[in-house]
Short mmCIF file of C-alpha atoms and ligand atoms in Angstrom, two decimals:
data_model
loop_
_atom_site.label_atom_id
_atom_site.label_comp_id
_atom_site.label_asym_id
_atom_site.label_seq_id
_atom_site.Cartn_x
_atom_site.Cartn_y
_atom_site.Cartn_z
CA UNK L 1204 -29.88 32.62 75.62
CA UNK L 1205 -29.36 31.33 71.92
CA UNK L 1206 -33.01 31.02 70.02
CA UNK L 1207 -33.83 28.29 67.85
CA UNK L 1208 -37.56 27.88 65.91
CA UNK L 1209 -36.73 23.91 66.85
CA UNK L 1210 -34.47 22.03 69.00
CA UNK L 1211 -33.90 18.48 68.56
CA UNK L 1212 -32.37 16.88 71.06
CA UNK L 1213 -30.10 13.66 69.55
CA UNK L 1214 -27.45 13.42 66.73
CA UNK L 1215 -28.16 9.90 65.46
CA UNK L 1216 -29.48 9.13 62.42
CA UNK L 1217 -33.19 10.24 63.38
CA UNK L 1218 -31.94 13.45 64.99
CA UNK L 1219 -30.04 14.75 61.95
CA UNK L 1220 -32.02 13.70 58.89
CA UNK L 1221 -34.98 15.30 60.42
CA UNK L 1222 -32.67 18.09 61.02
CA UNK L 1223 -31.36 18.40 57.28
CA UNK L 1224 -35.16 18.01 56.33
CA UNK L 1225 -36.06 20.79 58.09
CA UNK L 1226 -33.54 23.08 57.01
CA UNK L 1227 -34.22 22.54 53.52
CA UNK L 1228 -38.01 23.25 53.77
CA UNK L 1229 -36.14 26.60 55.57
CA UNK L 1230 -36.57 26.35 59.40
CA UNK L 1231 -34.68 27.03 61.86
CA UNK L 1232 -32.99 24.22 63.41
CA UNK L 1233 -30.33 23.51 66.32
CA UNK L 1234 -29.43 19.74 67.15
CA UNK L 1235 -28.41 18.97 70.42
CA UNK L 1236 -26.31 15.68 70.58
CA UNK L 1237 -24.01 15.15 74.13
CA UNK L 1238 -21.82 12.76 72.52
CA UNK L 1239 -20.48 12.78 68.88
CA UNK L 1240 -22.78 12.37 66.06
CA UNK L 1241 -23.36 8.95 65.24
CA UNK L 1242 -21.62 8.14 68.67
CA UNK L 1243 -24.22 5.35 69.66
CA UNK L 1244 -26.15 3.04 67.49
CA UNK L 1245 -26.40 5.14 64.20
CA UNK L 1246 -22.54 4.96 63.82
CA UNK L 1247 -21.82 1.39 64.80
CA UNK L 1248 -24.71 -0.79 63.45
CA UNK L 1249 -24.37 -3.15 60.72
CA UNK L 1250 -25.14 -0.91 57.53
CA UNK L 1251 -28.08 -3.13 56.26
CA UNK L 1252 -30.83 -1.26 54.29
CA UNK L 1253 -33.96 -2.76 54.05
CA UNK L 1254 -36.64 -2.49 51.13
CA UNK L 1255 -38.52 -4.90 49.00
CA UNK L 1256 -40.50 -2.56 47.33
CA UNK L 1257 -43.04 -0.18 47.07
CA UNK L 1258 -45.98 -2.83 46.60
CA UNK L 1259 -49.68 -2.24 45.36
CA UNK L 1260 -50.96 -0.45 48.80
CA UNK L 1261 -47.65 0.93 50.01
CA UNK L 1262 -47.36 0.86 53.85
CA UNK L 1263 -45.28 2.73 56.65
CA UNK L 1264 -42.49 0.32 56.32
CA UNK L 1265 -42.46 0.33 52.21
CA UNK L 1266 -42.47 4.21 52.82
CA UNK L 1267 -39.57 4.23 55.41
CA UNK L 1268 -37.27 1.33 53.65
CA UNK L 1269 -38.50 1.86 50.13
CA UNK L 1270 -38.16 6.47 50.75
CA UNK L 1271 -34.69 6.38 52.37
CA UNK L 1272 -33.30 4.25 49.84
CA UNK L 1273 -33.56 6.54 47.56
CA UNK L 1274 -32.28 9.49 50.06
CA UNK L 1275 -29.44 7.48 50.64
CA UNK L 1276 -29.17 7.29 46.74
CA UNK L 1277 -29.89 10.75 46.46
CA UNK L 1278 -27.32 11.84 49.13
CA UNK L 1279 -24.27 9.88 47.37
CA UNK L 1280 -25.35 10.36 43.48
CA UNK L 1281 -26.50 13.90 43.48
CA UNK L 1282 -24.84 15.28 46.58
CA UNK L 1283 -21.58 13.93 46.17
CA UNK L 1284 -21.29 12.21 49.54
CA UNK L 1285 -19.21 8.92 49.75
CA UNK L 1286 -21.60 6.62 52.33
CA UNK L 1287 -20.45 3.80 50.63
CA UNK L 1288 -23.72 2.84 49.84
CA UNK L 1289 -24.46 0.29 47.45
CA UNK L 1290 -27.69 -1.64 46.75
CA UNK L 1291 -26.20 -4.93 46.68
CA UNK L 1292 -29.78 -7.38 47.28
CA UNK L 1293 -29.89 -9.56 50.23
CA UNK L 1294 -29.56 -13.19 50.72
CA UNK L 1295 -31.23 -14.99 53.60
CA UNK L 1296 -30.21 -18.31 54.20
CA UNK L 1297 -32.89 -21.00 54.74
CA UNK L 1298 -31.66 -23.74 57.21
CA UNK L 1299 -34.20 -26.61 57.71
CA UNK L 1300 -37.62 -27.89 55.61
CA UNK L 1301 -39.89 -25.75 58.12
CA UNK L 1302 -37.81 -22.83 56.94
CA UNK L 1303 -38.36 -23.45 53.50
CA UNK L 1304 -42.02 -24.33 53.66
CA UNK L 1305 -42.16 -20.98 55.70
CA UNK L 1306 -40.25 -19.22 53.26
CA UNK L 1307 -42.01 -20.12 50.29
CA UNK L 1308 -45.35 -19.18 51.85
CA UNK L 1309 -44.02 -15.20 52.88
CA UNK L 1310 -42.91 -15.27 49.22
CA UNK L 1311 -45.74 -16.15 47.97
CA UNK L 1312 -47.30 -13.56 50.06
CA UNK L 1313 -45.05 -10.76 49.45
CA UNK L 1314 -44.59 -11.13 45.45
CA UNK L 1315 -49.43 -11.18 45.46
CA UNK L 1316 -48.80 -7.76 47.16
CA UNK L 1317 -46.49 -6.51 44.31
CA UNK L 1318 -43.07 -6.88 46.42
CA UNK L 1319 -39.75 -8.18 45.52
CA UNK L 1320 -38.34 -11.63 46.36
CA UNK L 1321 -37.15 -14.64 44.78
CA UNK L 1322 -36.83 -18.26 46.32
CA UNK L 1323 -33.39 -19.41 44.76
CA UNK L 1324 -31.77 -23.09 45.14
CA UNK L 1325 -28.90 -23.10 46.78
CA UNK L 1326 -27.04 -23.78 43.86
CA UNK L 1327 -27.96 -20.49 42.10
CA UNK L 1328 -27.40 -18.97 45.33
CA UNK L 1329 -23.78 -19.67 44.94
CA UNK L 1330 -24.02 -18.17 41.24
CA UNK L 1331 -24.79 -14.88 42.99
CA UNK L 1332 -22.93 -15.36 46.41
CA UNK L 1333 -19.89 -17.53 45.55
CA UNK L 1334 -18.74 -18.60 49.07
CA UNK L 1335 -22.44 -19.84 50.35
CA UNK L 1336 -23.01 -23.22 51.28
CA UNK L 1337 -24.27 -25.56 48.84
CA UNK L 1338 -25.87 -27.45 51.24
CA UNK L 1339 -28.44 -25.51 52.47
CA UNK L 1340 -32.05 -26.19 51.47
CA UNK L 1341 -32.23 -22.29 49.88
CA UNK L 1342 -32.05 -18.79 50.15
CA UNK L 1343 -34.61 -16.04 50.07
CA UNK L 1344 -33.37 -12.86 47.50
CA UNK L 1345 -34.21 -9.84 48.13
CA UNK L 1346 -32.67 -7.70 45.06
CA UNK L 1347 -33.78 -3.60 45.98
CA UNK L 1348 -31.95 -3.99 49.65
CA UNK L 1349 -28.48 -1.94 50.16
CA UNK L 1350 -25.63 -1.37 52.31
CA UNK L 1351 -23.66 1.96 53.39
CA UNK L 1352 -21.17 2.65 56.00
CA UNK L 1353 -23.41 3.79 59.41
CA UNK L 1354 -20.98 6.30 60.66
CA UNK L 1355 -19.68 8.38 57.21
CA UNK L 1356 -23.86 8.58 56.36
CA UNK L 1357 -25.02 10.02 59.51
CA UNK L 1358 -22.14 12.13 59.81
CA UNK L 1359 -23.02 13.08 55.84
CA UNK L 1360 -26.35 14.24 56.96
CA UNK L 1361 -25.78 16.30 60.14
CA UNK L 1362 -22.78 17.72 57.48
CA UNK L 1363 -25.85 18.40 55.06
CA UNK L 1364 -28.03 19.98 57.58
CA UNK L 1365 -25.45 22.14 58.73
CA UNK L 1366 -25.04 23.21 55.16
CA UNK L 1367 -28.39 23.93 54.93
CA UNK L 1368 -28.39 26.26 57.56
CA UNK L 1369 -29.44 24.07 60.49
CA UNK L 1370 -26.68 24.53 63.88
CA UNK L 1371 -25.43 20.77 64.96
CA UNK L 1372 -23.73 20.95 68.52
CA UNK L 1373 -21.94 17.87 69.87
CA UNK L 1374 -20.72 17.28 73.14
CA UNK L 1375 -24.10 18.87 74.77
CA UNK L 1376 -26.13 16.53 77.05
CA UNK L 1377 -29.52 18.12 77.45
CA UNK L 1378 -29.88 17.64 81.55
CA UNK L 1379 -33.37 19.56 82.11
CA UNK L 1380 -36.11 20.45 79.88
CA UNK L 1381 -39.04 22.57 81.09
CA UNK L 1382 -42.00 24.67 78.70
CA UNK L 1383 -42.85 28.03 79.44
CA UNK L 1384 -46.39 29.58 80.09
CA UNK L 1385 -46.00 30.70 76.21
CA UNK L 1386 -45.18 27.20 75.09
CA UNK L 1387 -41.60 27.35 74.24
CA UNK L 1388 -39.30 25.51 75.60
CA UNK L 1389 -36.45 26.21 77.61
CA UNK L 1390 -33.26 23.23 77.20
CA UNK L 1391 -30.13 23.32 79.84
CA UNK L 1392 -27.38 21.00 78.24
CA UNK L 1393 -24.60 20.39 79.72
CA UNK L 1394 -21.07 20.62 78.55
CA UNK L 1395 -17.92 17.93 78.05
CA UNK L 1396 -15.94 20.85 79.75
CA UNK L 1397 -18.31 21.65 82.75
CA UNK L 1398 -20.93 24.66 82.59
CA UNK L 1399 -24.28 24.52 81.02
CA UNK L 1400 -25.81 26.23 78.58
CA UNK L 1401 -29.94 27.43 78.08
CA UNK L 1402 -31.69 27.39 74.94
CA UNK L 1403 -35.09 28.50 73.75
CA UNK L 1404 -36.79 27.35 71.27
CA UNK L 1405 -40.29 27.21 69.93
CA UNK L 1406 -40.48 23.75 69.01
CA UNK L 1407 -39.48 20.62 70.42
CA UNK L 1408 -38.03 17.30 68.68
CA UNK L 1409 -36.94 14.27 70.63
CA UNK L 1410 -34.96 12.08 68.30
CA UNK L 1411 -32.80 10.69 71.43
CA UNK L 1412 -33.05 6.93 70.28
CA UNK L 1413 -32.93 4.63 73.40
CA UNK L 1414 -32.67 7.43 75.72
CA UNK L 1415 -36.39 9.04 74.84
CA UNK L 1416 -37.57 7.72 78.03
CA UNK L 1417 -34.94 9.02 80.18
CA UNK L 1418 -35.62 12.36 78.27
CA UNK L 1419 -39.15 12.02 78.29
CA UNK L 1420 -39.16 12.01 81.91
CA UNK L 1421 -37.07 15.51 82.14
CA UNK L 1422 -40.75 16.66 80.58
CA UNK L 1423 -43.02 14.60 82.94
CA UNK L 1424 -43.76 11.94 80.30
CA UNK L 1425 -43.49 8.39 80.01
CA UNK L 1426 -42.22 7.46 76.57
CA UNK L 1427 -42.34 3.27 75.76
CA UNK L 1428 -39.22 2.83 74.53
CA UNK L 1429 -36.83 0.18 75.69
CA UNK L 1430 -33.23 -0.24 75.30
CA UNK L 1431 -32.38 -3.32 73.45
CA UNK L 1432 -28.37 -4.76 73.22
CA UNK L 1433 -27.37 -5.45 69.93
CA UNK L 1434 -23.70 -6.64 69.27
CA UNK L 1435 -21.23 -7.42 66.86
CA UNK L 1436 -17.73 -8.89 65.46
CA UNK L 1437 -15.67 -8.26 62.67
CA UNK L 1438 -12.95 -10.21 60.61
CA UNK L 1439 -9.84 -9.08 59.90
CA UNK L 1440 -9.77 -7.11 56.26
CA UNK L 1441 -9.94 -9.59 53.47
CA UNK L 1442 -10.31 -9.11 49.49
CA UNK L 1443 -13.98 -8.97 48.60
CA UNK L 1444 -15.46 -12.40 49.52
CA UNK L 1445 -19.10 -11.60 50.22
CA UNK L 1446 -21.55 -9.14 47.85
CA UNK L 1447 -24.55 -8.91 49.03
CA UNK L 1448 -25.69 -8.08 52.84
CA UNK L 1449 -26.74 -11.79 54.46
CA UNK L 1450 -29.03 -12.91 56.57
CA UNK L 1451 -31.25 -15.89 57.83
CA UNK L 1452 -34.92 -16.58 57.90
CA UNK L 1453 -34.24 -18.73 61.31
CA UNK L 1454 -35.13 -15.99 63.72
CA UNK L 1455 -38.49 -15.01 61.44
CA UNK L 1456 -39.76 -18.64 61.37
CA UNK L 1457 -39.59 -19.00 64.98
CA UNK L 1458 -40.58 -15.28 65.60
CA UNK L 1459 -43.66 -16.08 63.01
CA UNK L 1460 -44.82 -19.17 65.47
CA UNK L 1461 -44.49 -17.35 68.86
CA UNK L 1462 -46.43 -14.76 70.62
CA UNK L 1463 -44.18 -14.77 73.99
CA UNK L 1464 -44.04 -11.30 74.84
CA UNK L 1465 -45.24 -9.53 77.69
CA UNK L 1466 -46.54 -5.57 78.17
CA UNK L 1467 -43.13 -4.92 79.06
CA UNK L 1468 -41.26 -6.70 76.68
CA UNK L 1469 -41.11 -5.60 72.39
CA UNK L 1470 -41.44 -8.14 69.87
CA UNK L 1471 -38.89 -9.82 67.92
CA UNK L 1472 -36.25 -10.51 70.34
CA UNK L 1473 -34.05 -13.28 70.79
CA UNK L 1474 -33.41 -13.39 74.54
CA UNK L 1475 -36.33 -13.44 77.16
CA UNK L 1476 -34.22 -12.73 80.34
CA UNK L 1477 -31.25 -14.63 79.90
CA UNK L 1478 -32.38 -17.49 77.50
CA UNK L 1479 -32.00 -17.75 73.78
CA UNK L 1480 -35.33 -18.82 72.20
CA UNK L 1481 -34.36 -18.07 68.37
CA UNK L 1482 -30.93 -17.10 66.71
CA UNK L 1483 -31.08 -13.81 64.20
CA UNK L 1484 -28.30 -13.00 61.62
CA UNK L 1485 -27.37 -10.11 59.24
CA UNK L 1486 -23.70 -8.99 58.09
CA UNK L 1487 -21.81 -8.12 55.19
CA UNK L 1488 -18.14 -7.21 53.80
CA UNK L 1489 -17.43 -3.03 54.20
CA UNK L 1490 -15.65 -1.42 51.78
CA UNK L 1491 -12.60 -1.24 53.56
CA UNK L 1492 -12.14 -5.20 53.70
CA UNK L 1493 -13.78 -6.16 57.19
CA UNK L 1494 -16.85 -8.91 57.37
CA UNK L 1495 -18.98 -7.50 60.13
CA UNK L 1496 -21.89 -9.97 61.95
CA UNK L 1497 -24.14 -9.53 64.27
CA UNK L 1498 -27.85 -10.74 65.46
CA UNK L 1499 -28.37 -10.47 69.00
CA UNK L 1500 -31.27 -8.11 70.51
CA UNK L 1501 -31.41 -8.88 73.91
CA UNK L 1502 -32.82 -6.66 76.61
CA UNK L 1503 -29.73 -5.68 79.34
CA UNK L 1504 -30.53 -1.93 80.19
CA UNK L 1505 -28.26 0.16 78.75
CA UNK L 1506 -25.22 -2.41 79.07
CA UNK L 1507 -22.88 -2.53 76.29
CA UNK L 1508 -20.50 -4.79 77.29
CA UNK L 1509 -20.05 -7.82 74.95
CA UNK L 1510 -21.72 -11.42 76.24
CA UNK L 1511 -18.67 -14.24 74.04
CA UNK L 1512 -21.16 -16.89 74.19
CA UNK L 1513 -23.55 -14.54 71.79
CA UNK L 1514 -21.24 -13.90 69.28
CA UNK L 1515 -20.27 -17.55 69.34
CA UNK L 1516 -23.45 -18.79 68.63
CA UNK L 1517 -23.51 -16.02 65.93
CA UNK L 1518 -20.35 -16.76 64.32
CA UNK L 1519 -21.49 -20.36 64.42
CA UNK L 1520 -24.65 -19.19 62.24
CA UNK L 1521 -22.80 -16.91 59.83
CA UNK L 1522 -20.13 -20.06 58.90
CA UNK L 1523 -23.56 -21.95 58.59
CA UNK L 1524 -24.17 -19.71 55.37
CA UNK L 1525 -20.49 -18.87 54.31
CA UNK L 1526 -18.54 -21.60 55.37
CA UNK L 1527 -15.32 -19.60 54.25
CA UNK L 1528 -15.53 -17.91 57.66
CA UNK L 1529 -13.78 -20.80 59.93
CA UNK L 1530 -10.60 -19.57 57.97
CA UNK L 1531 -11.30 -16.01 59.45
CA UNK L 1532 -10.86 -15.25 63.34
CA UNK L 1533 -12.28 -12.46 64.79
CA UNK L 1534 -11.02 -9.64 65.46
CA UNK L 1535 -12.64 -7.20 67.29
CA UNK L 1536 -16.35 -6.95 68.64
CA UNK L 1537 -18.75 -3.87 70.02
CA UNK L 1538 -22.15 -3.64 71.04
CA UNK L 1539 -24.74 -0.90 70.65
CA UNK L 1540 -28.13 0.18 72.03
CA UNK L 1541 -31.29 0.23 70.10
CA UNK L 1542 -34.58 2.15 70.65
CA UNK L 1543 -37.49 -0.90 70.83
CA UNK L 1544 -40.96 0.35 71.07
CA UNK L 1545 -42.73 -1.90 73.20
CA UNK L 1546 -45.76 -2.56 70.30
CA UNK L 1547 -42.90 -2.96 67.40
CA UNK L 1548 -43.89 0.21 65.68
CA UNK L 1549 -42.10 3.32 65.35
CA UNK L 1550 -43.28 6.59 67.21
CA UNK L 1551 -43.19 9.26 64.92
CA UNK L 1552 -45.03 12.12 65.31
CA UNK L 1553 -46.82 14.94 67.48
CA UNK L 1554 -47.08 14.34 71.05
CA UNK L 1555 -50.23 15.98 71.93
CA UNK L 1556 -50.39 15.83 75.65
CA UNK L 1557 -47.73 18.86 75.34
CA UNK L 1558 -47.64 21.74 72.43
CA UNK L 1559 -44.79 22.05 70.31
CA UNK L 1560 -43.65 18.52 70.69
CA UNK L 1561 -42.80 16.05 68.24
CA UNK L 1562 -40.45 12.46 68.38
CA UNK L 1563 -38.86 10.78 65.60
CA UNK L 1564 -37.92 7.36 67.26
CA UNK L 1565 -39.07 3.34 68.00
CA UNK L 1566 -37.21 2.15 64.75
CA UNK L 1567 -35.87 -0.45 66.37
CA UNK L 1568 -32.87 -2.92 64.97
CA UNK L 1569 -33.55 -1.00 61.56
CA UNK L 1570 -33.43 2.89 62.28
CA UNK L 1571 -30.48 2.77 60.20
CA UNK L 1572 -32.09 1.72 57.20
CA UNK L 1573 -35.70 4.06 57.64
CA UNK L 1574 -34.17 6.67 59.82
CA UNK L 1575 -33.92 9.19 56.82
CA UNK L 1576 -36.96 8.49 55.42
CA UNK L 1577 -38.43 8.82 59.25
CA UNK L 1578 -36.78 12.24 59.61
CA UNK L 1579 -38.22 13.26 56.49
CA UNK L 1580 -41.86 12.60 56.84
CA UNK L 1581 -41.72 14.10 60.38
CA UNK L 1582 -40.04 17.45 58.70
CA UNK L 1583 -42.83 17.73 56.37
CA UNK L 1584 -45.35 17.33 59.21
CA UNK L 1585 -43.70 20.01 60.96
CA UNK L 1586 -43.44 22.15 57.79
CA UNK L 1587 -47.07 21.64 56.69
CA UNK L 1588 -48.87 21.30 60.01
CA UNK L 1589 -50.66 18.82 58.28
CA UNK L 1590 -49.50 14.56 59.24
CA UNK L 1591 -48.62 12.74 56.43
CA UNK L 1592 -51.51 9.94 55.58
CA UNK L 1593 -48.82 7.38 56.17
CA UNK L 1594 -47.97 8.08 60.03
CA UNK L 1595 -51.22 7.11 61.39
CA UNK L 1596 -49.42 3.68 61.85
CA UNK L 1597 -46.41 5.16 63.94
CA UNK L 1598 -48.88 7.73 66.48
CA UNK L 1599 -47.30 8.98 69.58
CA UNK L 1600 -50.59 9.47 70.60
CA UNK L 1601 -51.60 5.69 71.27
CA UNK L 1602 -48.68 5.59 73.63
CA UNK L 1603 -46.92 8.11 74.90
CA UNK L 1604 -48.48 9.01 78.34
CA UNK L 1605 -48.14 11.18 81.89
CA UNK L 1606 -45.59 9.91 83.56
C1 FAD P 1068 -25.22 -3.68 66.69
C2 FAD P 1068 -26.31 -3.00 65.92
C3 FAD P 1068 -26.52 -3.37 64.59
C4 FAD P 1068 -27.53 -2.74 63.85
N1 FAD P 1068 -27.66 -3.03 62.53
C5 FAD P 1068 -28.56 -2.33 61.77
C6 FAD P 1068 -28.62 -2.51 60.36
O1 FAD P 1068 -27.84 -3.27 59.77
N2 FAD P 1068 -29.52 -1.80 59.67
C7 FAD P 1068 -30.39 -0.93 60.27
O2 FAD P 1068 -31.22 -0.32 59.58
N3 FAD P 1068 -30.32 -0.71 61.60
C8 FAD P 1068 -29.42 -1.38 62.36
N4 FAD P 1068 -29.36 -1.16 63.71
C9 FAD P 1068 -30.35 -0.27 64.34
C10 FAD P 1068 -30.04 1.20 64.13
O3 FAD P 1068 -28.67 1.44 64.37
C11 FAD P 1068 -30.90 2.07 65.04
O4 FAD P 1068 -32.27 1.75 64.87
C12 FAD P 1068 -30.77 3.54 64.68
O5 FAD P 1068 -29.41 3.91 64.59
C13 FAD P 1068 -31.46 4.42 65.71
O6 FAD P 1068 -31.18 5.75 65.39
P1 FAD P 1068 -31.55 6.91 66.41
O7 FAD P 1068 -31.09 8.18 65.81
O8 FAD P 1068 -33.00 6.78 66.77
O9 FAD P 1068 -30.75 6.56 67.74
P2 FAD P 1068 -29.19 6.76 68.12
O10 FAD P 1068 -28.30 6.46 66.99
O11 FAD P 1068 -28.98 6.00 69.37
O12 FAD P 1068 -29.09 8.31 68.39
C14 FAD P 1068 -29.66 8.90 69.54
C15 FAD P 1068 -28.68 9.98 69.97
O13 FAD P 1068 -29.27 10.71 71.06
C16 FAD P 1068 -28.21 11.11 71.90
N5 FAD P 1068 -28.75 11.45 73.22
C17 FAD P 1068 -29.33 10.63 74.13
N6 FAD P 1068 -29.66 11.31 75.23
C18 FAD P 1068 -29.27 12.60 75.02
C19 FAD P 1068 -29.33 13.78 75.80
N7 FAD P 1068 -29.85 13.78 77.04
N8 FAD P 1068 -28.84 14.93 75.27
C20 FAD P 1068 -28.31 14.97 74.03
N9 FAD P 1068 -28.21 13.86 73.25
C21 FAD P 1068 -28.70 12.70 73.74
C22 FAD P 1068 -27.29 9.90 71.93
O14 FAD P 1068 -25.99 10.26 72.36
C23 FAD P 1068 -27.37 9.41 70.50
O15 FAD P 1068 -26.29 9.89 69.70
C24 FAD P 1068 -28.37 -1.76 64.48
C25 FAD P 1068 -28.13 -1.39 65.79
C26 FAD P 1068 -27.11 -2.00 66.52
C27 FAD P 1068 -26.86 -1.57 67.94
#
């Protein structure tokens, strides 16, 4: 039976940053991942990175946009990866006078607290963003964001871990998960190819995105996380047309003025059951040519299939800001699954109603963007024994339960 010090069970982009954090700090690590890595929503999202700053009193999210910028930096500059990353600024679109007003106010807000964001006219929107419509009452700017390519950066870090020492299996669906008298754990995975395999292993990660429930329960607990459809379209390639990554402040204005969800539902969607209460955007041009949209986070299970009236009314948004796009037919679409914590927070952390367990997940329609910076907090709290000041905010421990 092969014998790891820790076992994490997922190859997305939690599963493998915390595994090339770990490594590098020296422990022994195996990743367990039944698909490819970055097979589900680490290798197909959008490529958005968030961050608008540290700020004065620097919070979880400053320390999970704001941290894996600069390992995404760090991984293409001094490591020699091409991600594609780039940190192009953001430009949300601002649609109606409630918007602005709204907008205004968070910027207000946001720049007292030491962040950074601009309010721009629409007309020196268009000095930065050529194709955006002059006609809209403004944009919001947000300069420090970036963009990479999802699938070449989480493949770049499992490829980093695995330099580092740490083992990185694909194609090995953990099926049963038990913990011995001595508190290790025993893992049965299953392989593409029939048979199963048993590993042992000290310590146990879950880092399974939107399946940590399903997993959970191979280990008796119950684990809040819901699956949450996100999809997507893409243009045909085109010569560079848009620079920065876009999005809208539509979906935060209405999300700002309603408190609709239940215990069983997260916040921020834009779906409750099969109705459309806001419309959310975010895109931008890849390196190879393609302008990708998306905005949808609607909760289906675990059903990936593509719903034509969504990406209509999202296509319909995105020619709201870059009117360009009528010219530009779509050309292919996908949908992926993302890991909503029912509160909104991320769970990252010690599980302490079992030893030796830890989860790195909960981050939502932005584990892209903080996943590195999530894997490498959790690697130090592993390391050090000690929990970084910072992840009191994303506790297992305030939800993860029996099951
Ligand atoms: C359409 C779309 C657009 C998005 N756009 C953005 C964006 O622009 N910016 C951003 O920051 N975020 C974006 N996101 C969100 C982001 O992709 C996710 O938050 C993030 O990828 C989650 O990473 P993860 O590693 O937790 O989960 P995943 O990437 O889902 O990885 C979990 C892995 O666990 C594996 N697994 C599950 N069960 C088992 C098992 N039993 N045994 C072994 N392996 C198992 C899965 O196969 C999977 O590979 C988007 C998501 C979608 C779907």
């Amino acid at each position: 039976m092969p014998e790891a010090e820790i076992i994490i069970i997922g190859g997305g982009i939690a599963g493998v940053s915390t595994a090339y954090y770990l490594a590098q700090l020296g422990h022994g690590v195996t990743v367990l991942e039944r698909g490819g890595i970055g097979g589900e929503a680490s290798g197909i999202n959008a490529g958005g990175l968030g961050g608008i700053g540290w700020g004065v009193a620097p919070d979880l999210m400053s320390y999970l946009t704001m941290g894996s910028l600069e390992e995404f930096k760090t991984l293409q500059m001094d490591h020699g990866y091409d991600i594609e990353f780039r940190q192009s600024g953001t430009l949300q679109s601002i649609h109606t006078p409630q918007q602005y007003d709204y907008s205004r106010d968070r910027m207000i807000h946001l720049r007292s607290r030491g962040y950074s964001i601009e309010l721009l006219t629409a007309r020196d929107a268009i000095a930065f963003e050529p194709g955006s419509n002059p006609n809209l009452p403004g944009f919001l700017y947000l300069p420090l964001r970036g963009q990479a390519d999802p699938l070449k950066t989480t493949q770049a870090f499992a490829s980093a871990a695995s330099t580092s020492g740490a083992t990185v299996l694909t194609r090995h669906g953990v099926n049963a998960v038990s913990q011995v008298p001595d508190g290790s754990w025993r893992v049965q995975s299953s392989w593409e190819h029939g048979g199963t395999q048993e590993f042992r292993a000290g310590t146990l990660v879950l880092g399974a995105g939107a399946w940590c429930d399903p997993v959970g329960a191979m280990l008796g607990i119950h684990i809040p996380i819901v699956p949450v459809r996100g999809q997507m379209w893409a243009t045909a390639i085109v010569p560079p047309s848009v620079f920065h990554t876009i999005g809208s402040v539509e979906s935060l204005h209405d999300w700002s003025l309603s408190s609709a969800d239940g215990p069983d539902t997260p916040p921020e969607l834009t779906h409750q059951g099969a109705n459309r209460i806001t419309r959310h955007l975010y895109g931008r041009q890849t390196k190879g040519g393609e302008i990708v949209f998306g905005g949808d986070r609607q909760l289906v299970n675990y059903d990936v299939s593509q719903d034509a009236t969504g990406i209509e009314v999202n296509r319909d948004h995105a020619m709201e800001v870059l009117p360009f796009l009528r010219d530009l037919p779509i050309q292919r679409t996908w949908a992926g699954t993302m890991p909503f914590s029912l509160d909104g927070k991320p769970i990252i952390g010690k599980i302490p109603i079992r030893n030796n367990l830890y989860i790195v997940s909960g981050l939502a329609s932005s584990g892209f963007g903080r996943g590195p910076m999530a894997g490498k907090l959790l690697a130090e709290y592993i390391h050090s024994g000690h929990r970084p000041t910072v992840l009191a905010e994303a506790d297992p421990a305030r939800c993860v339960s029996e099951s």
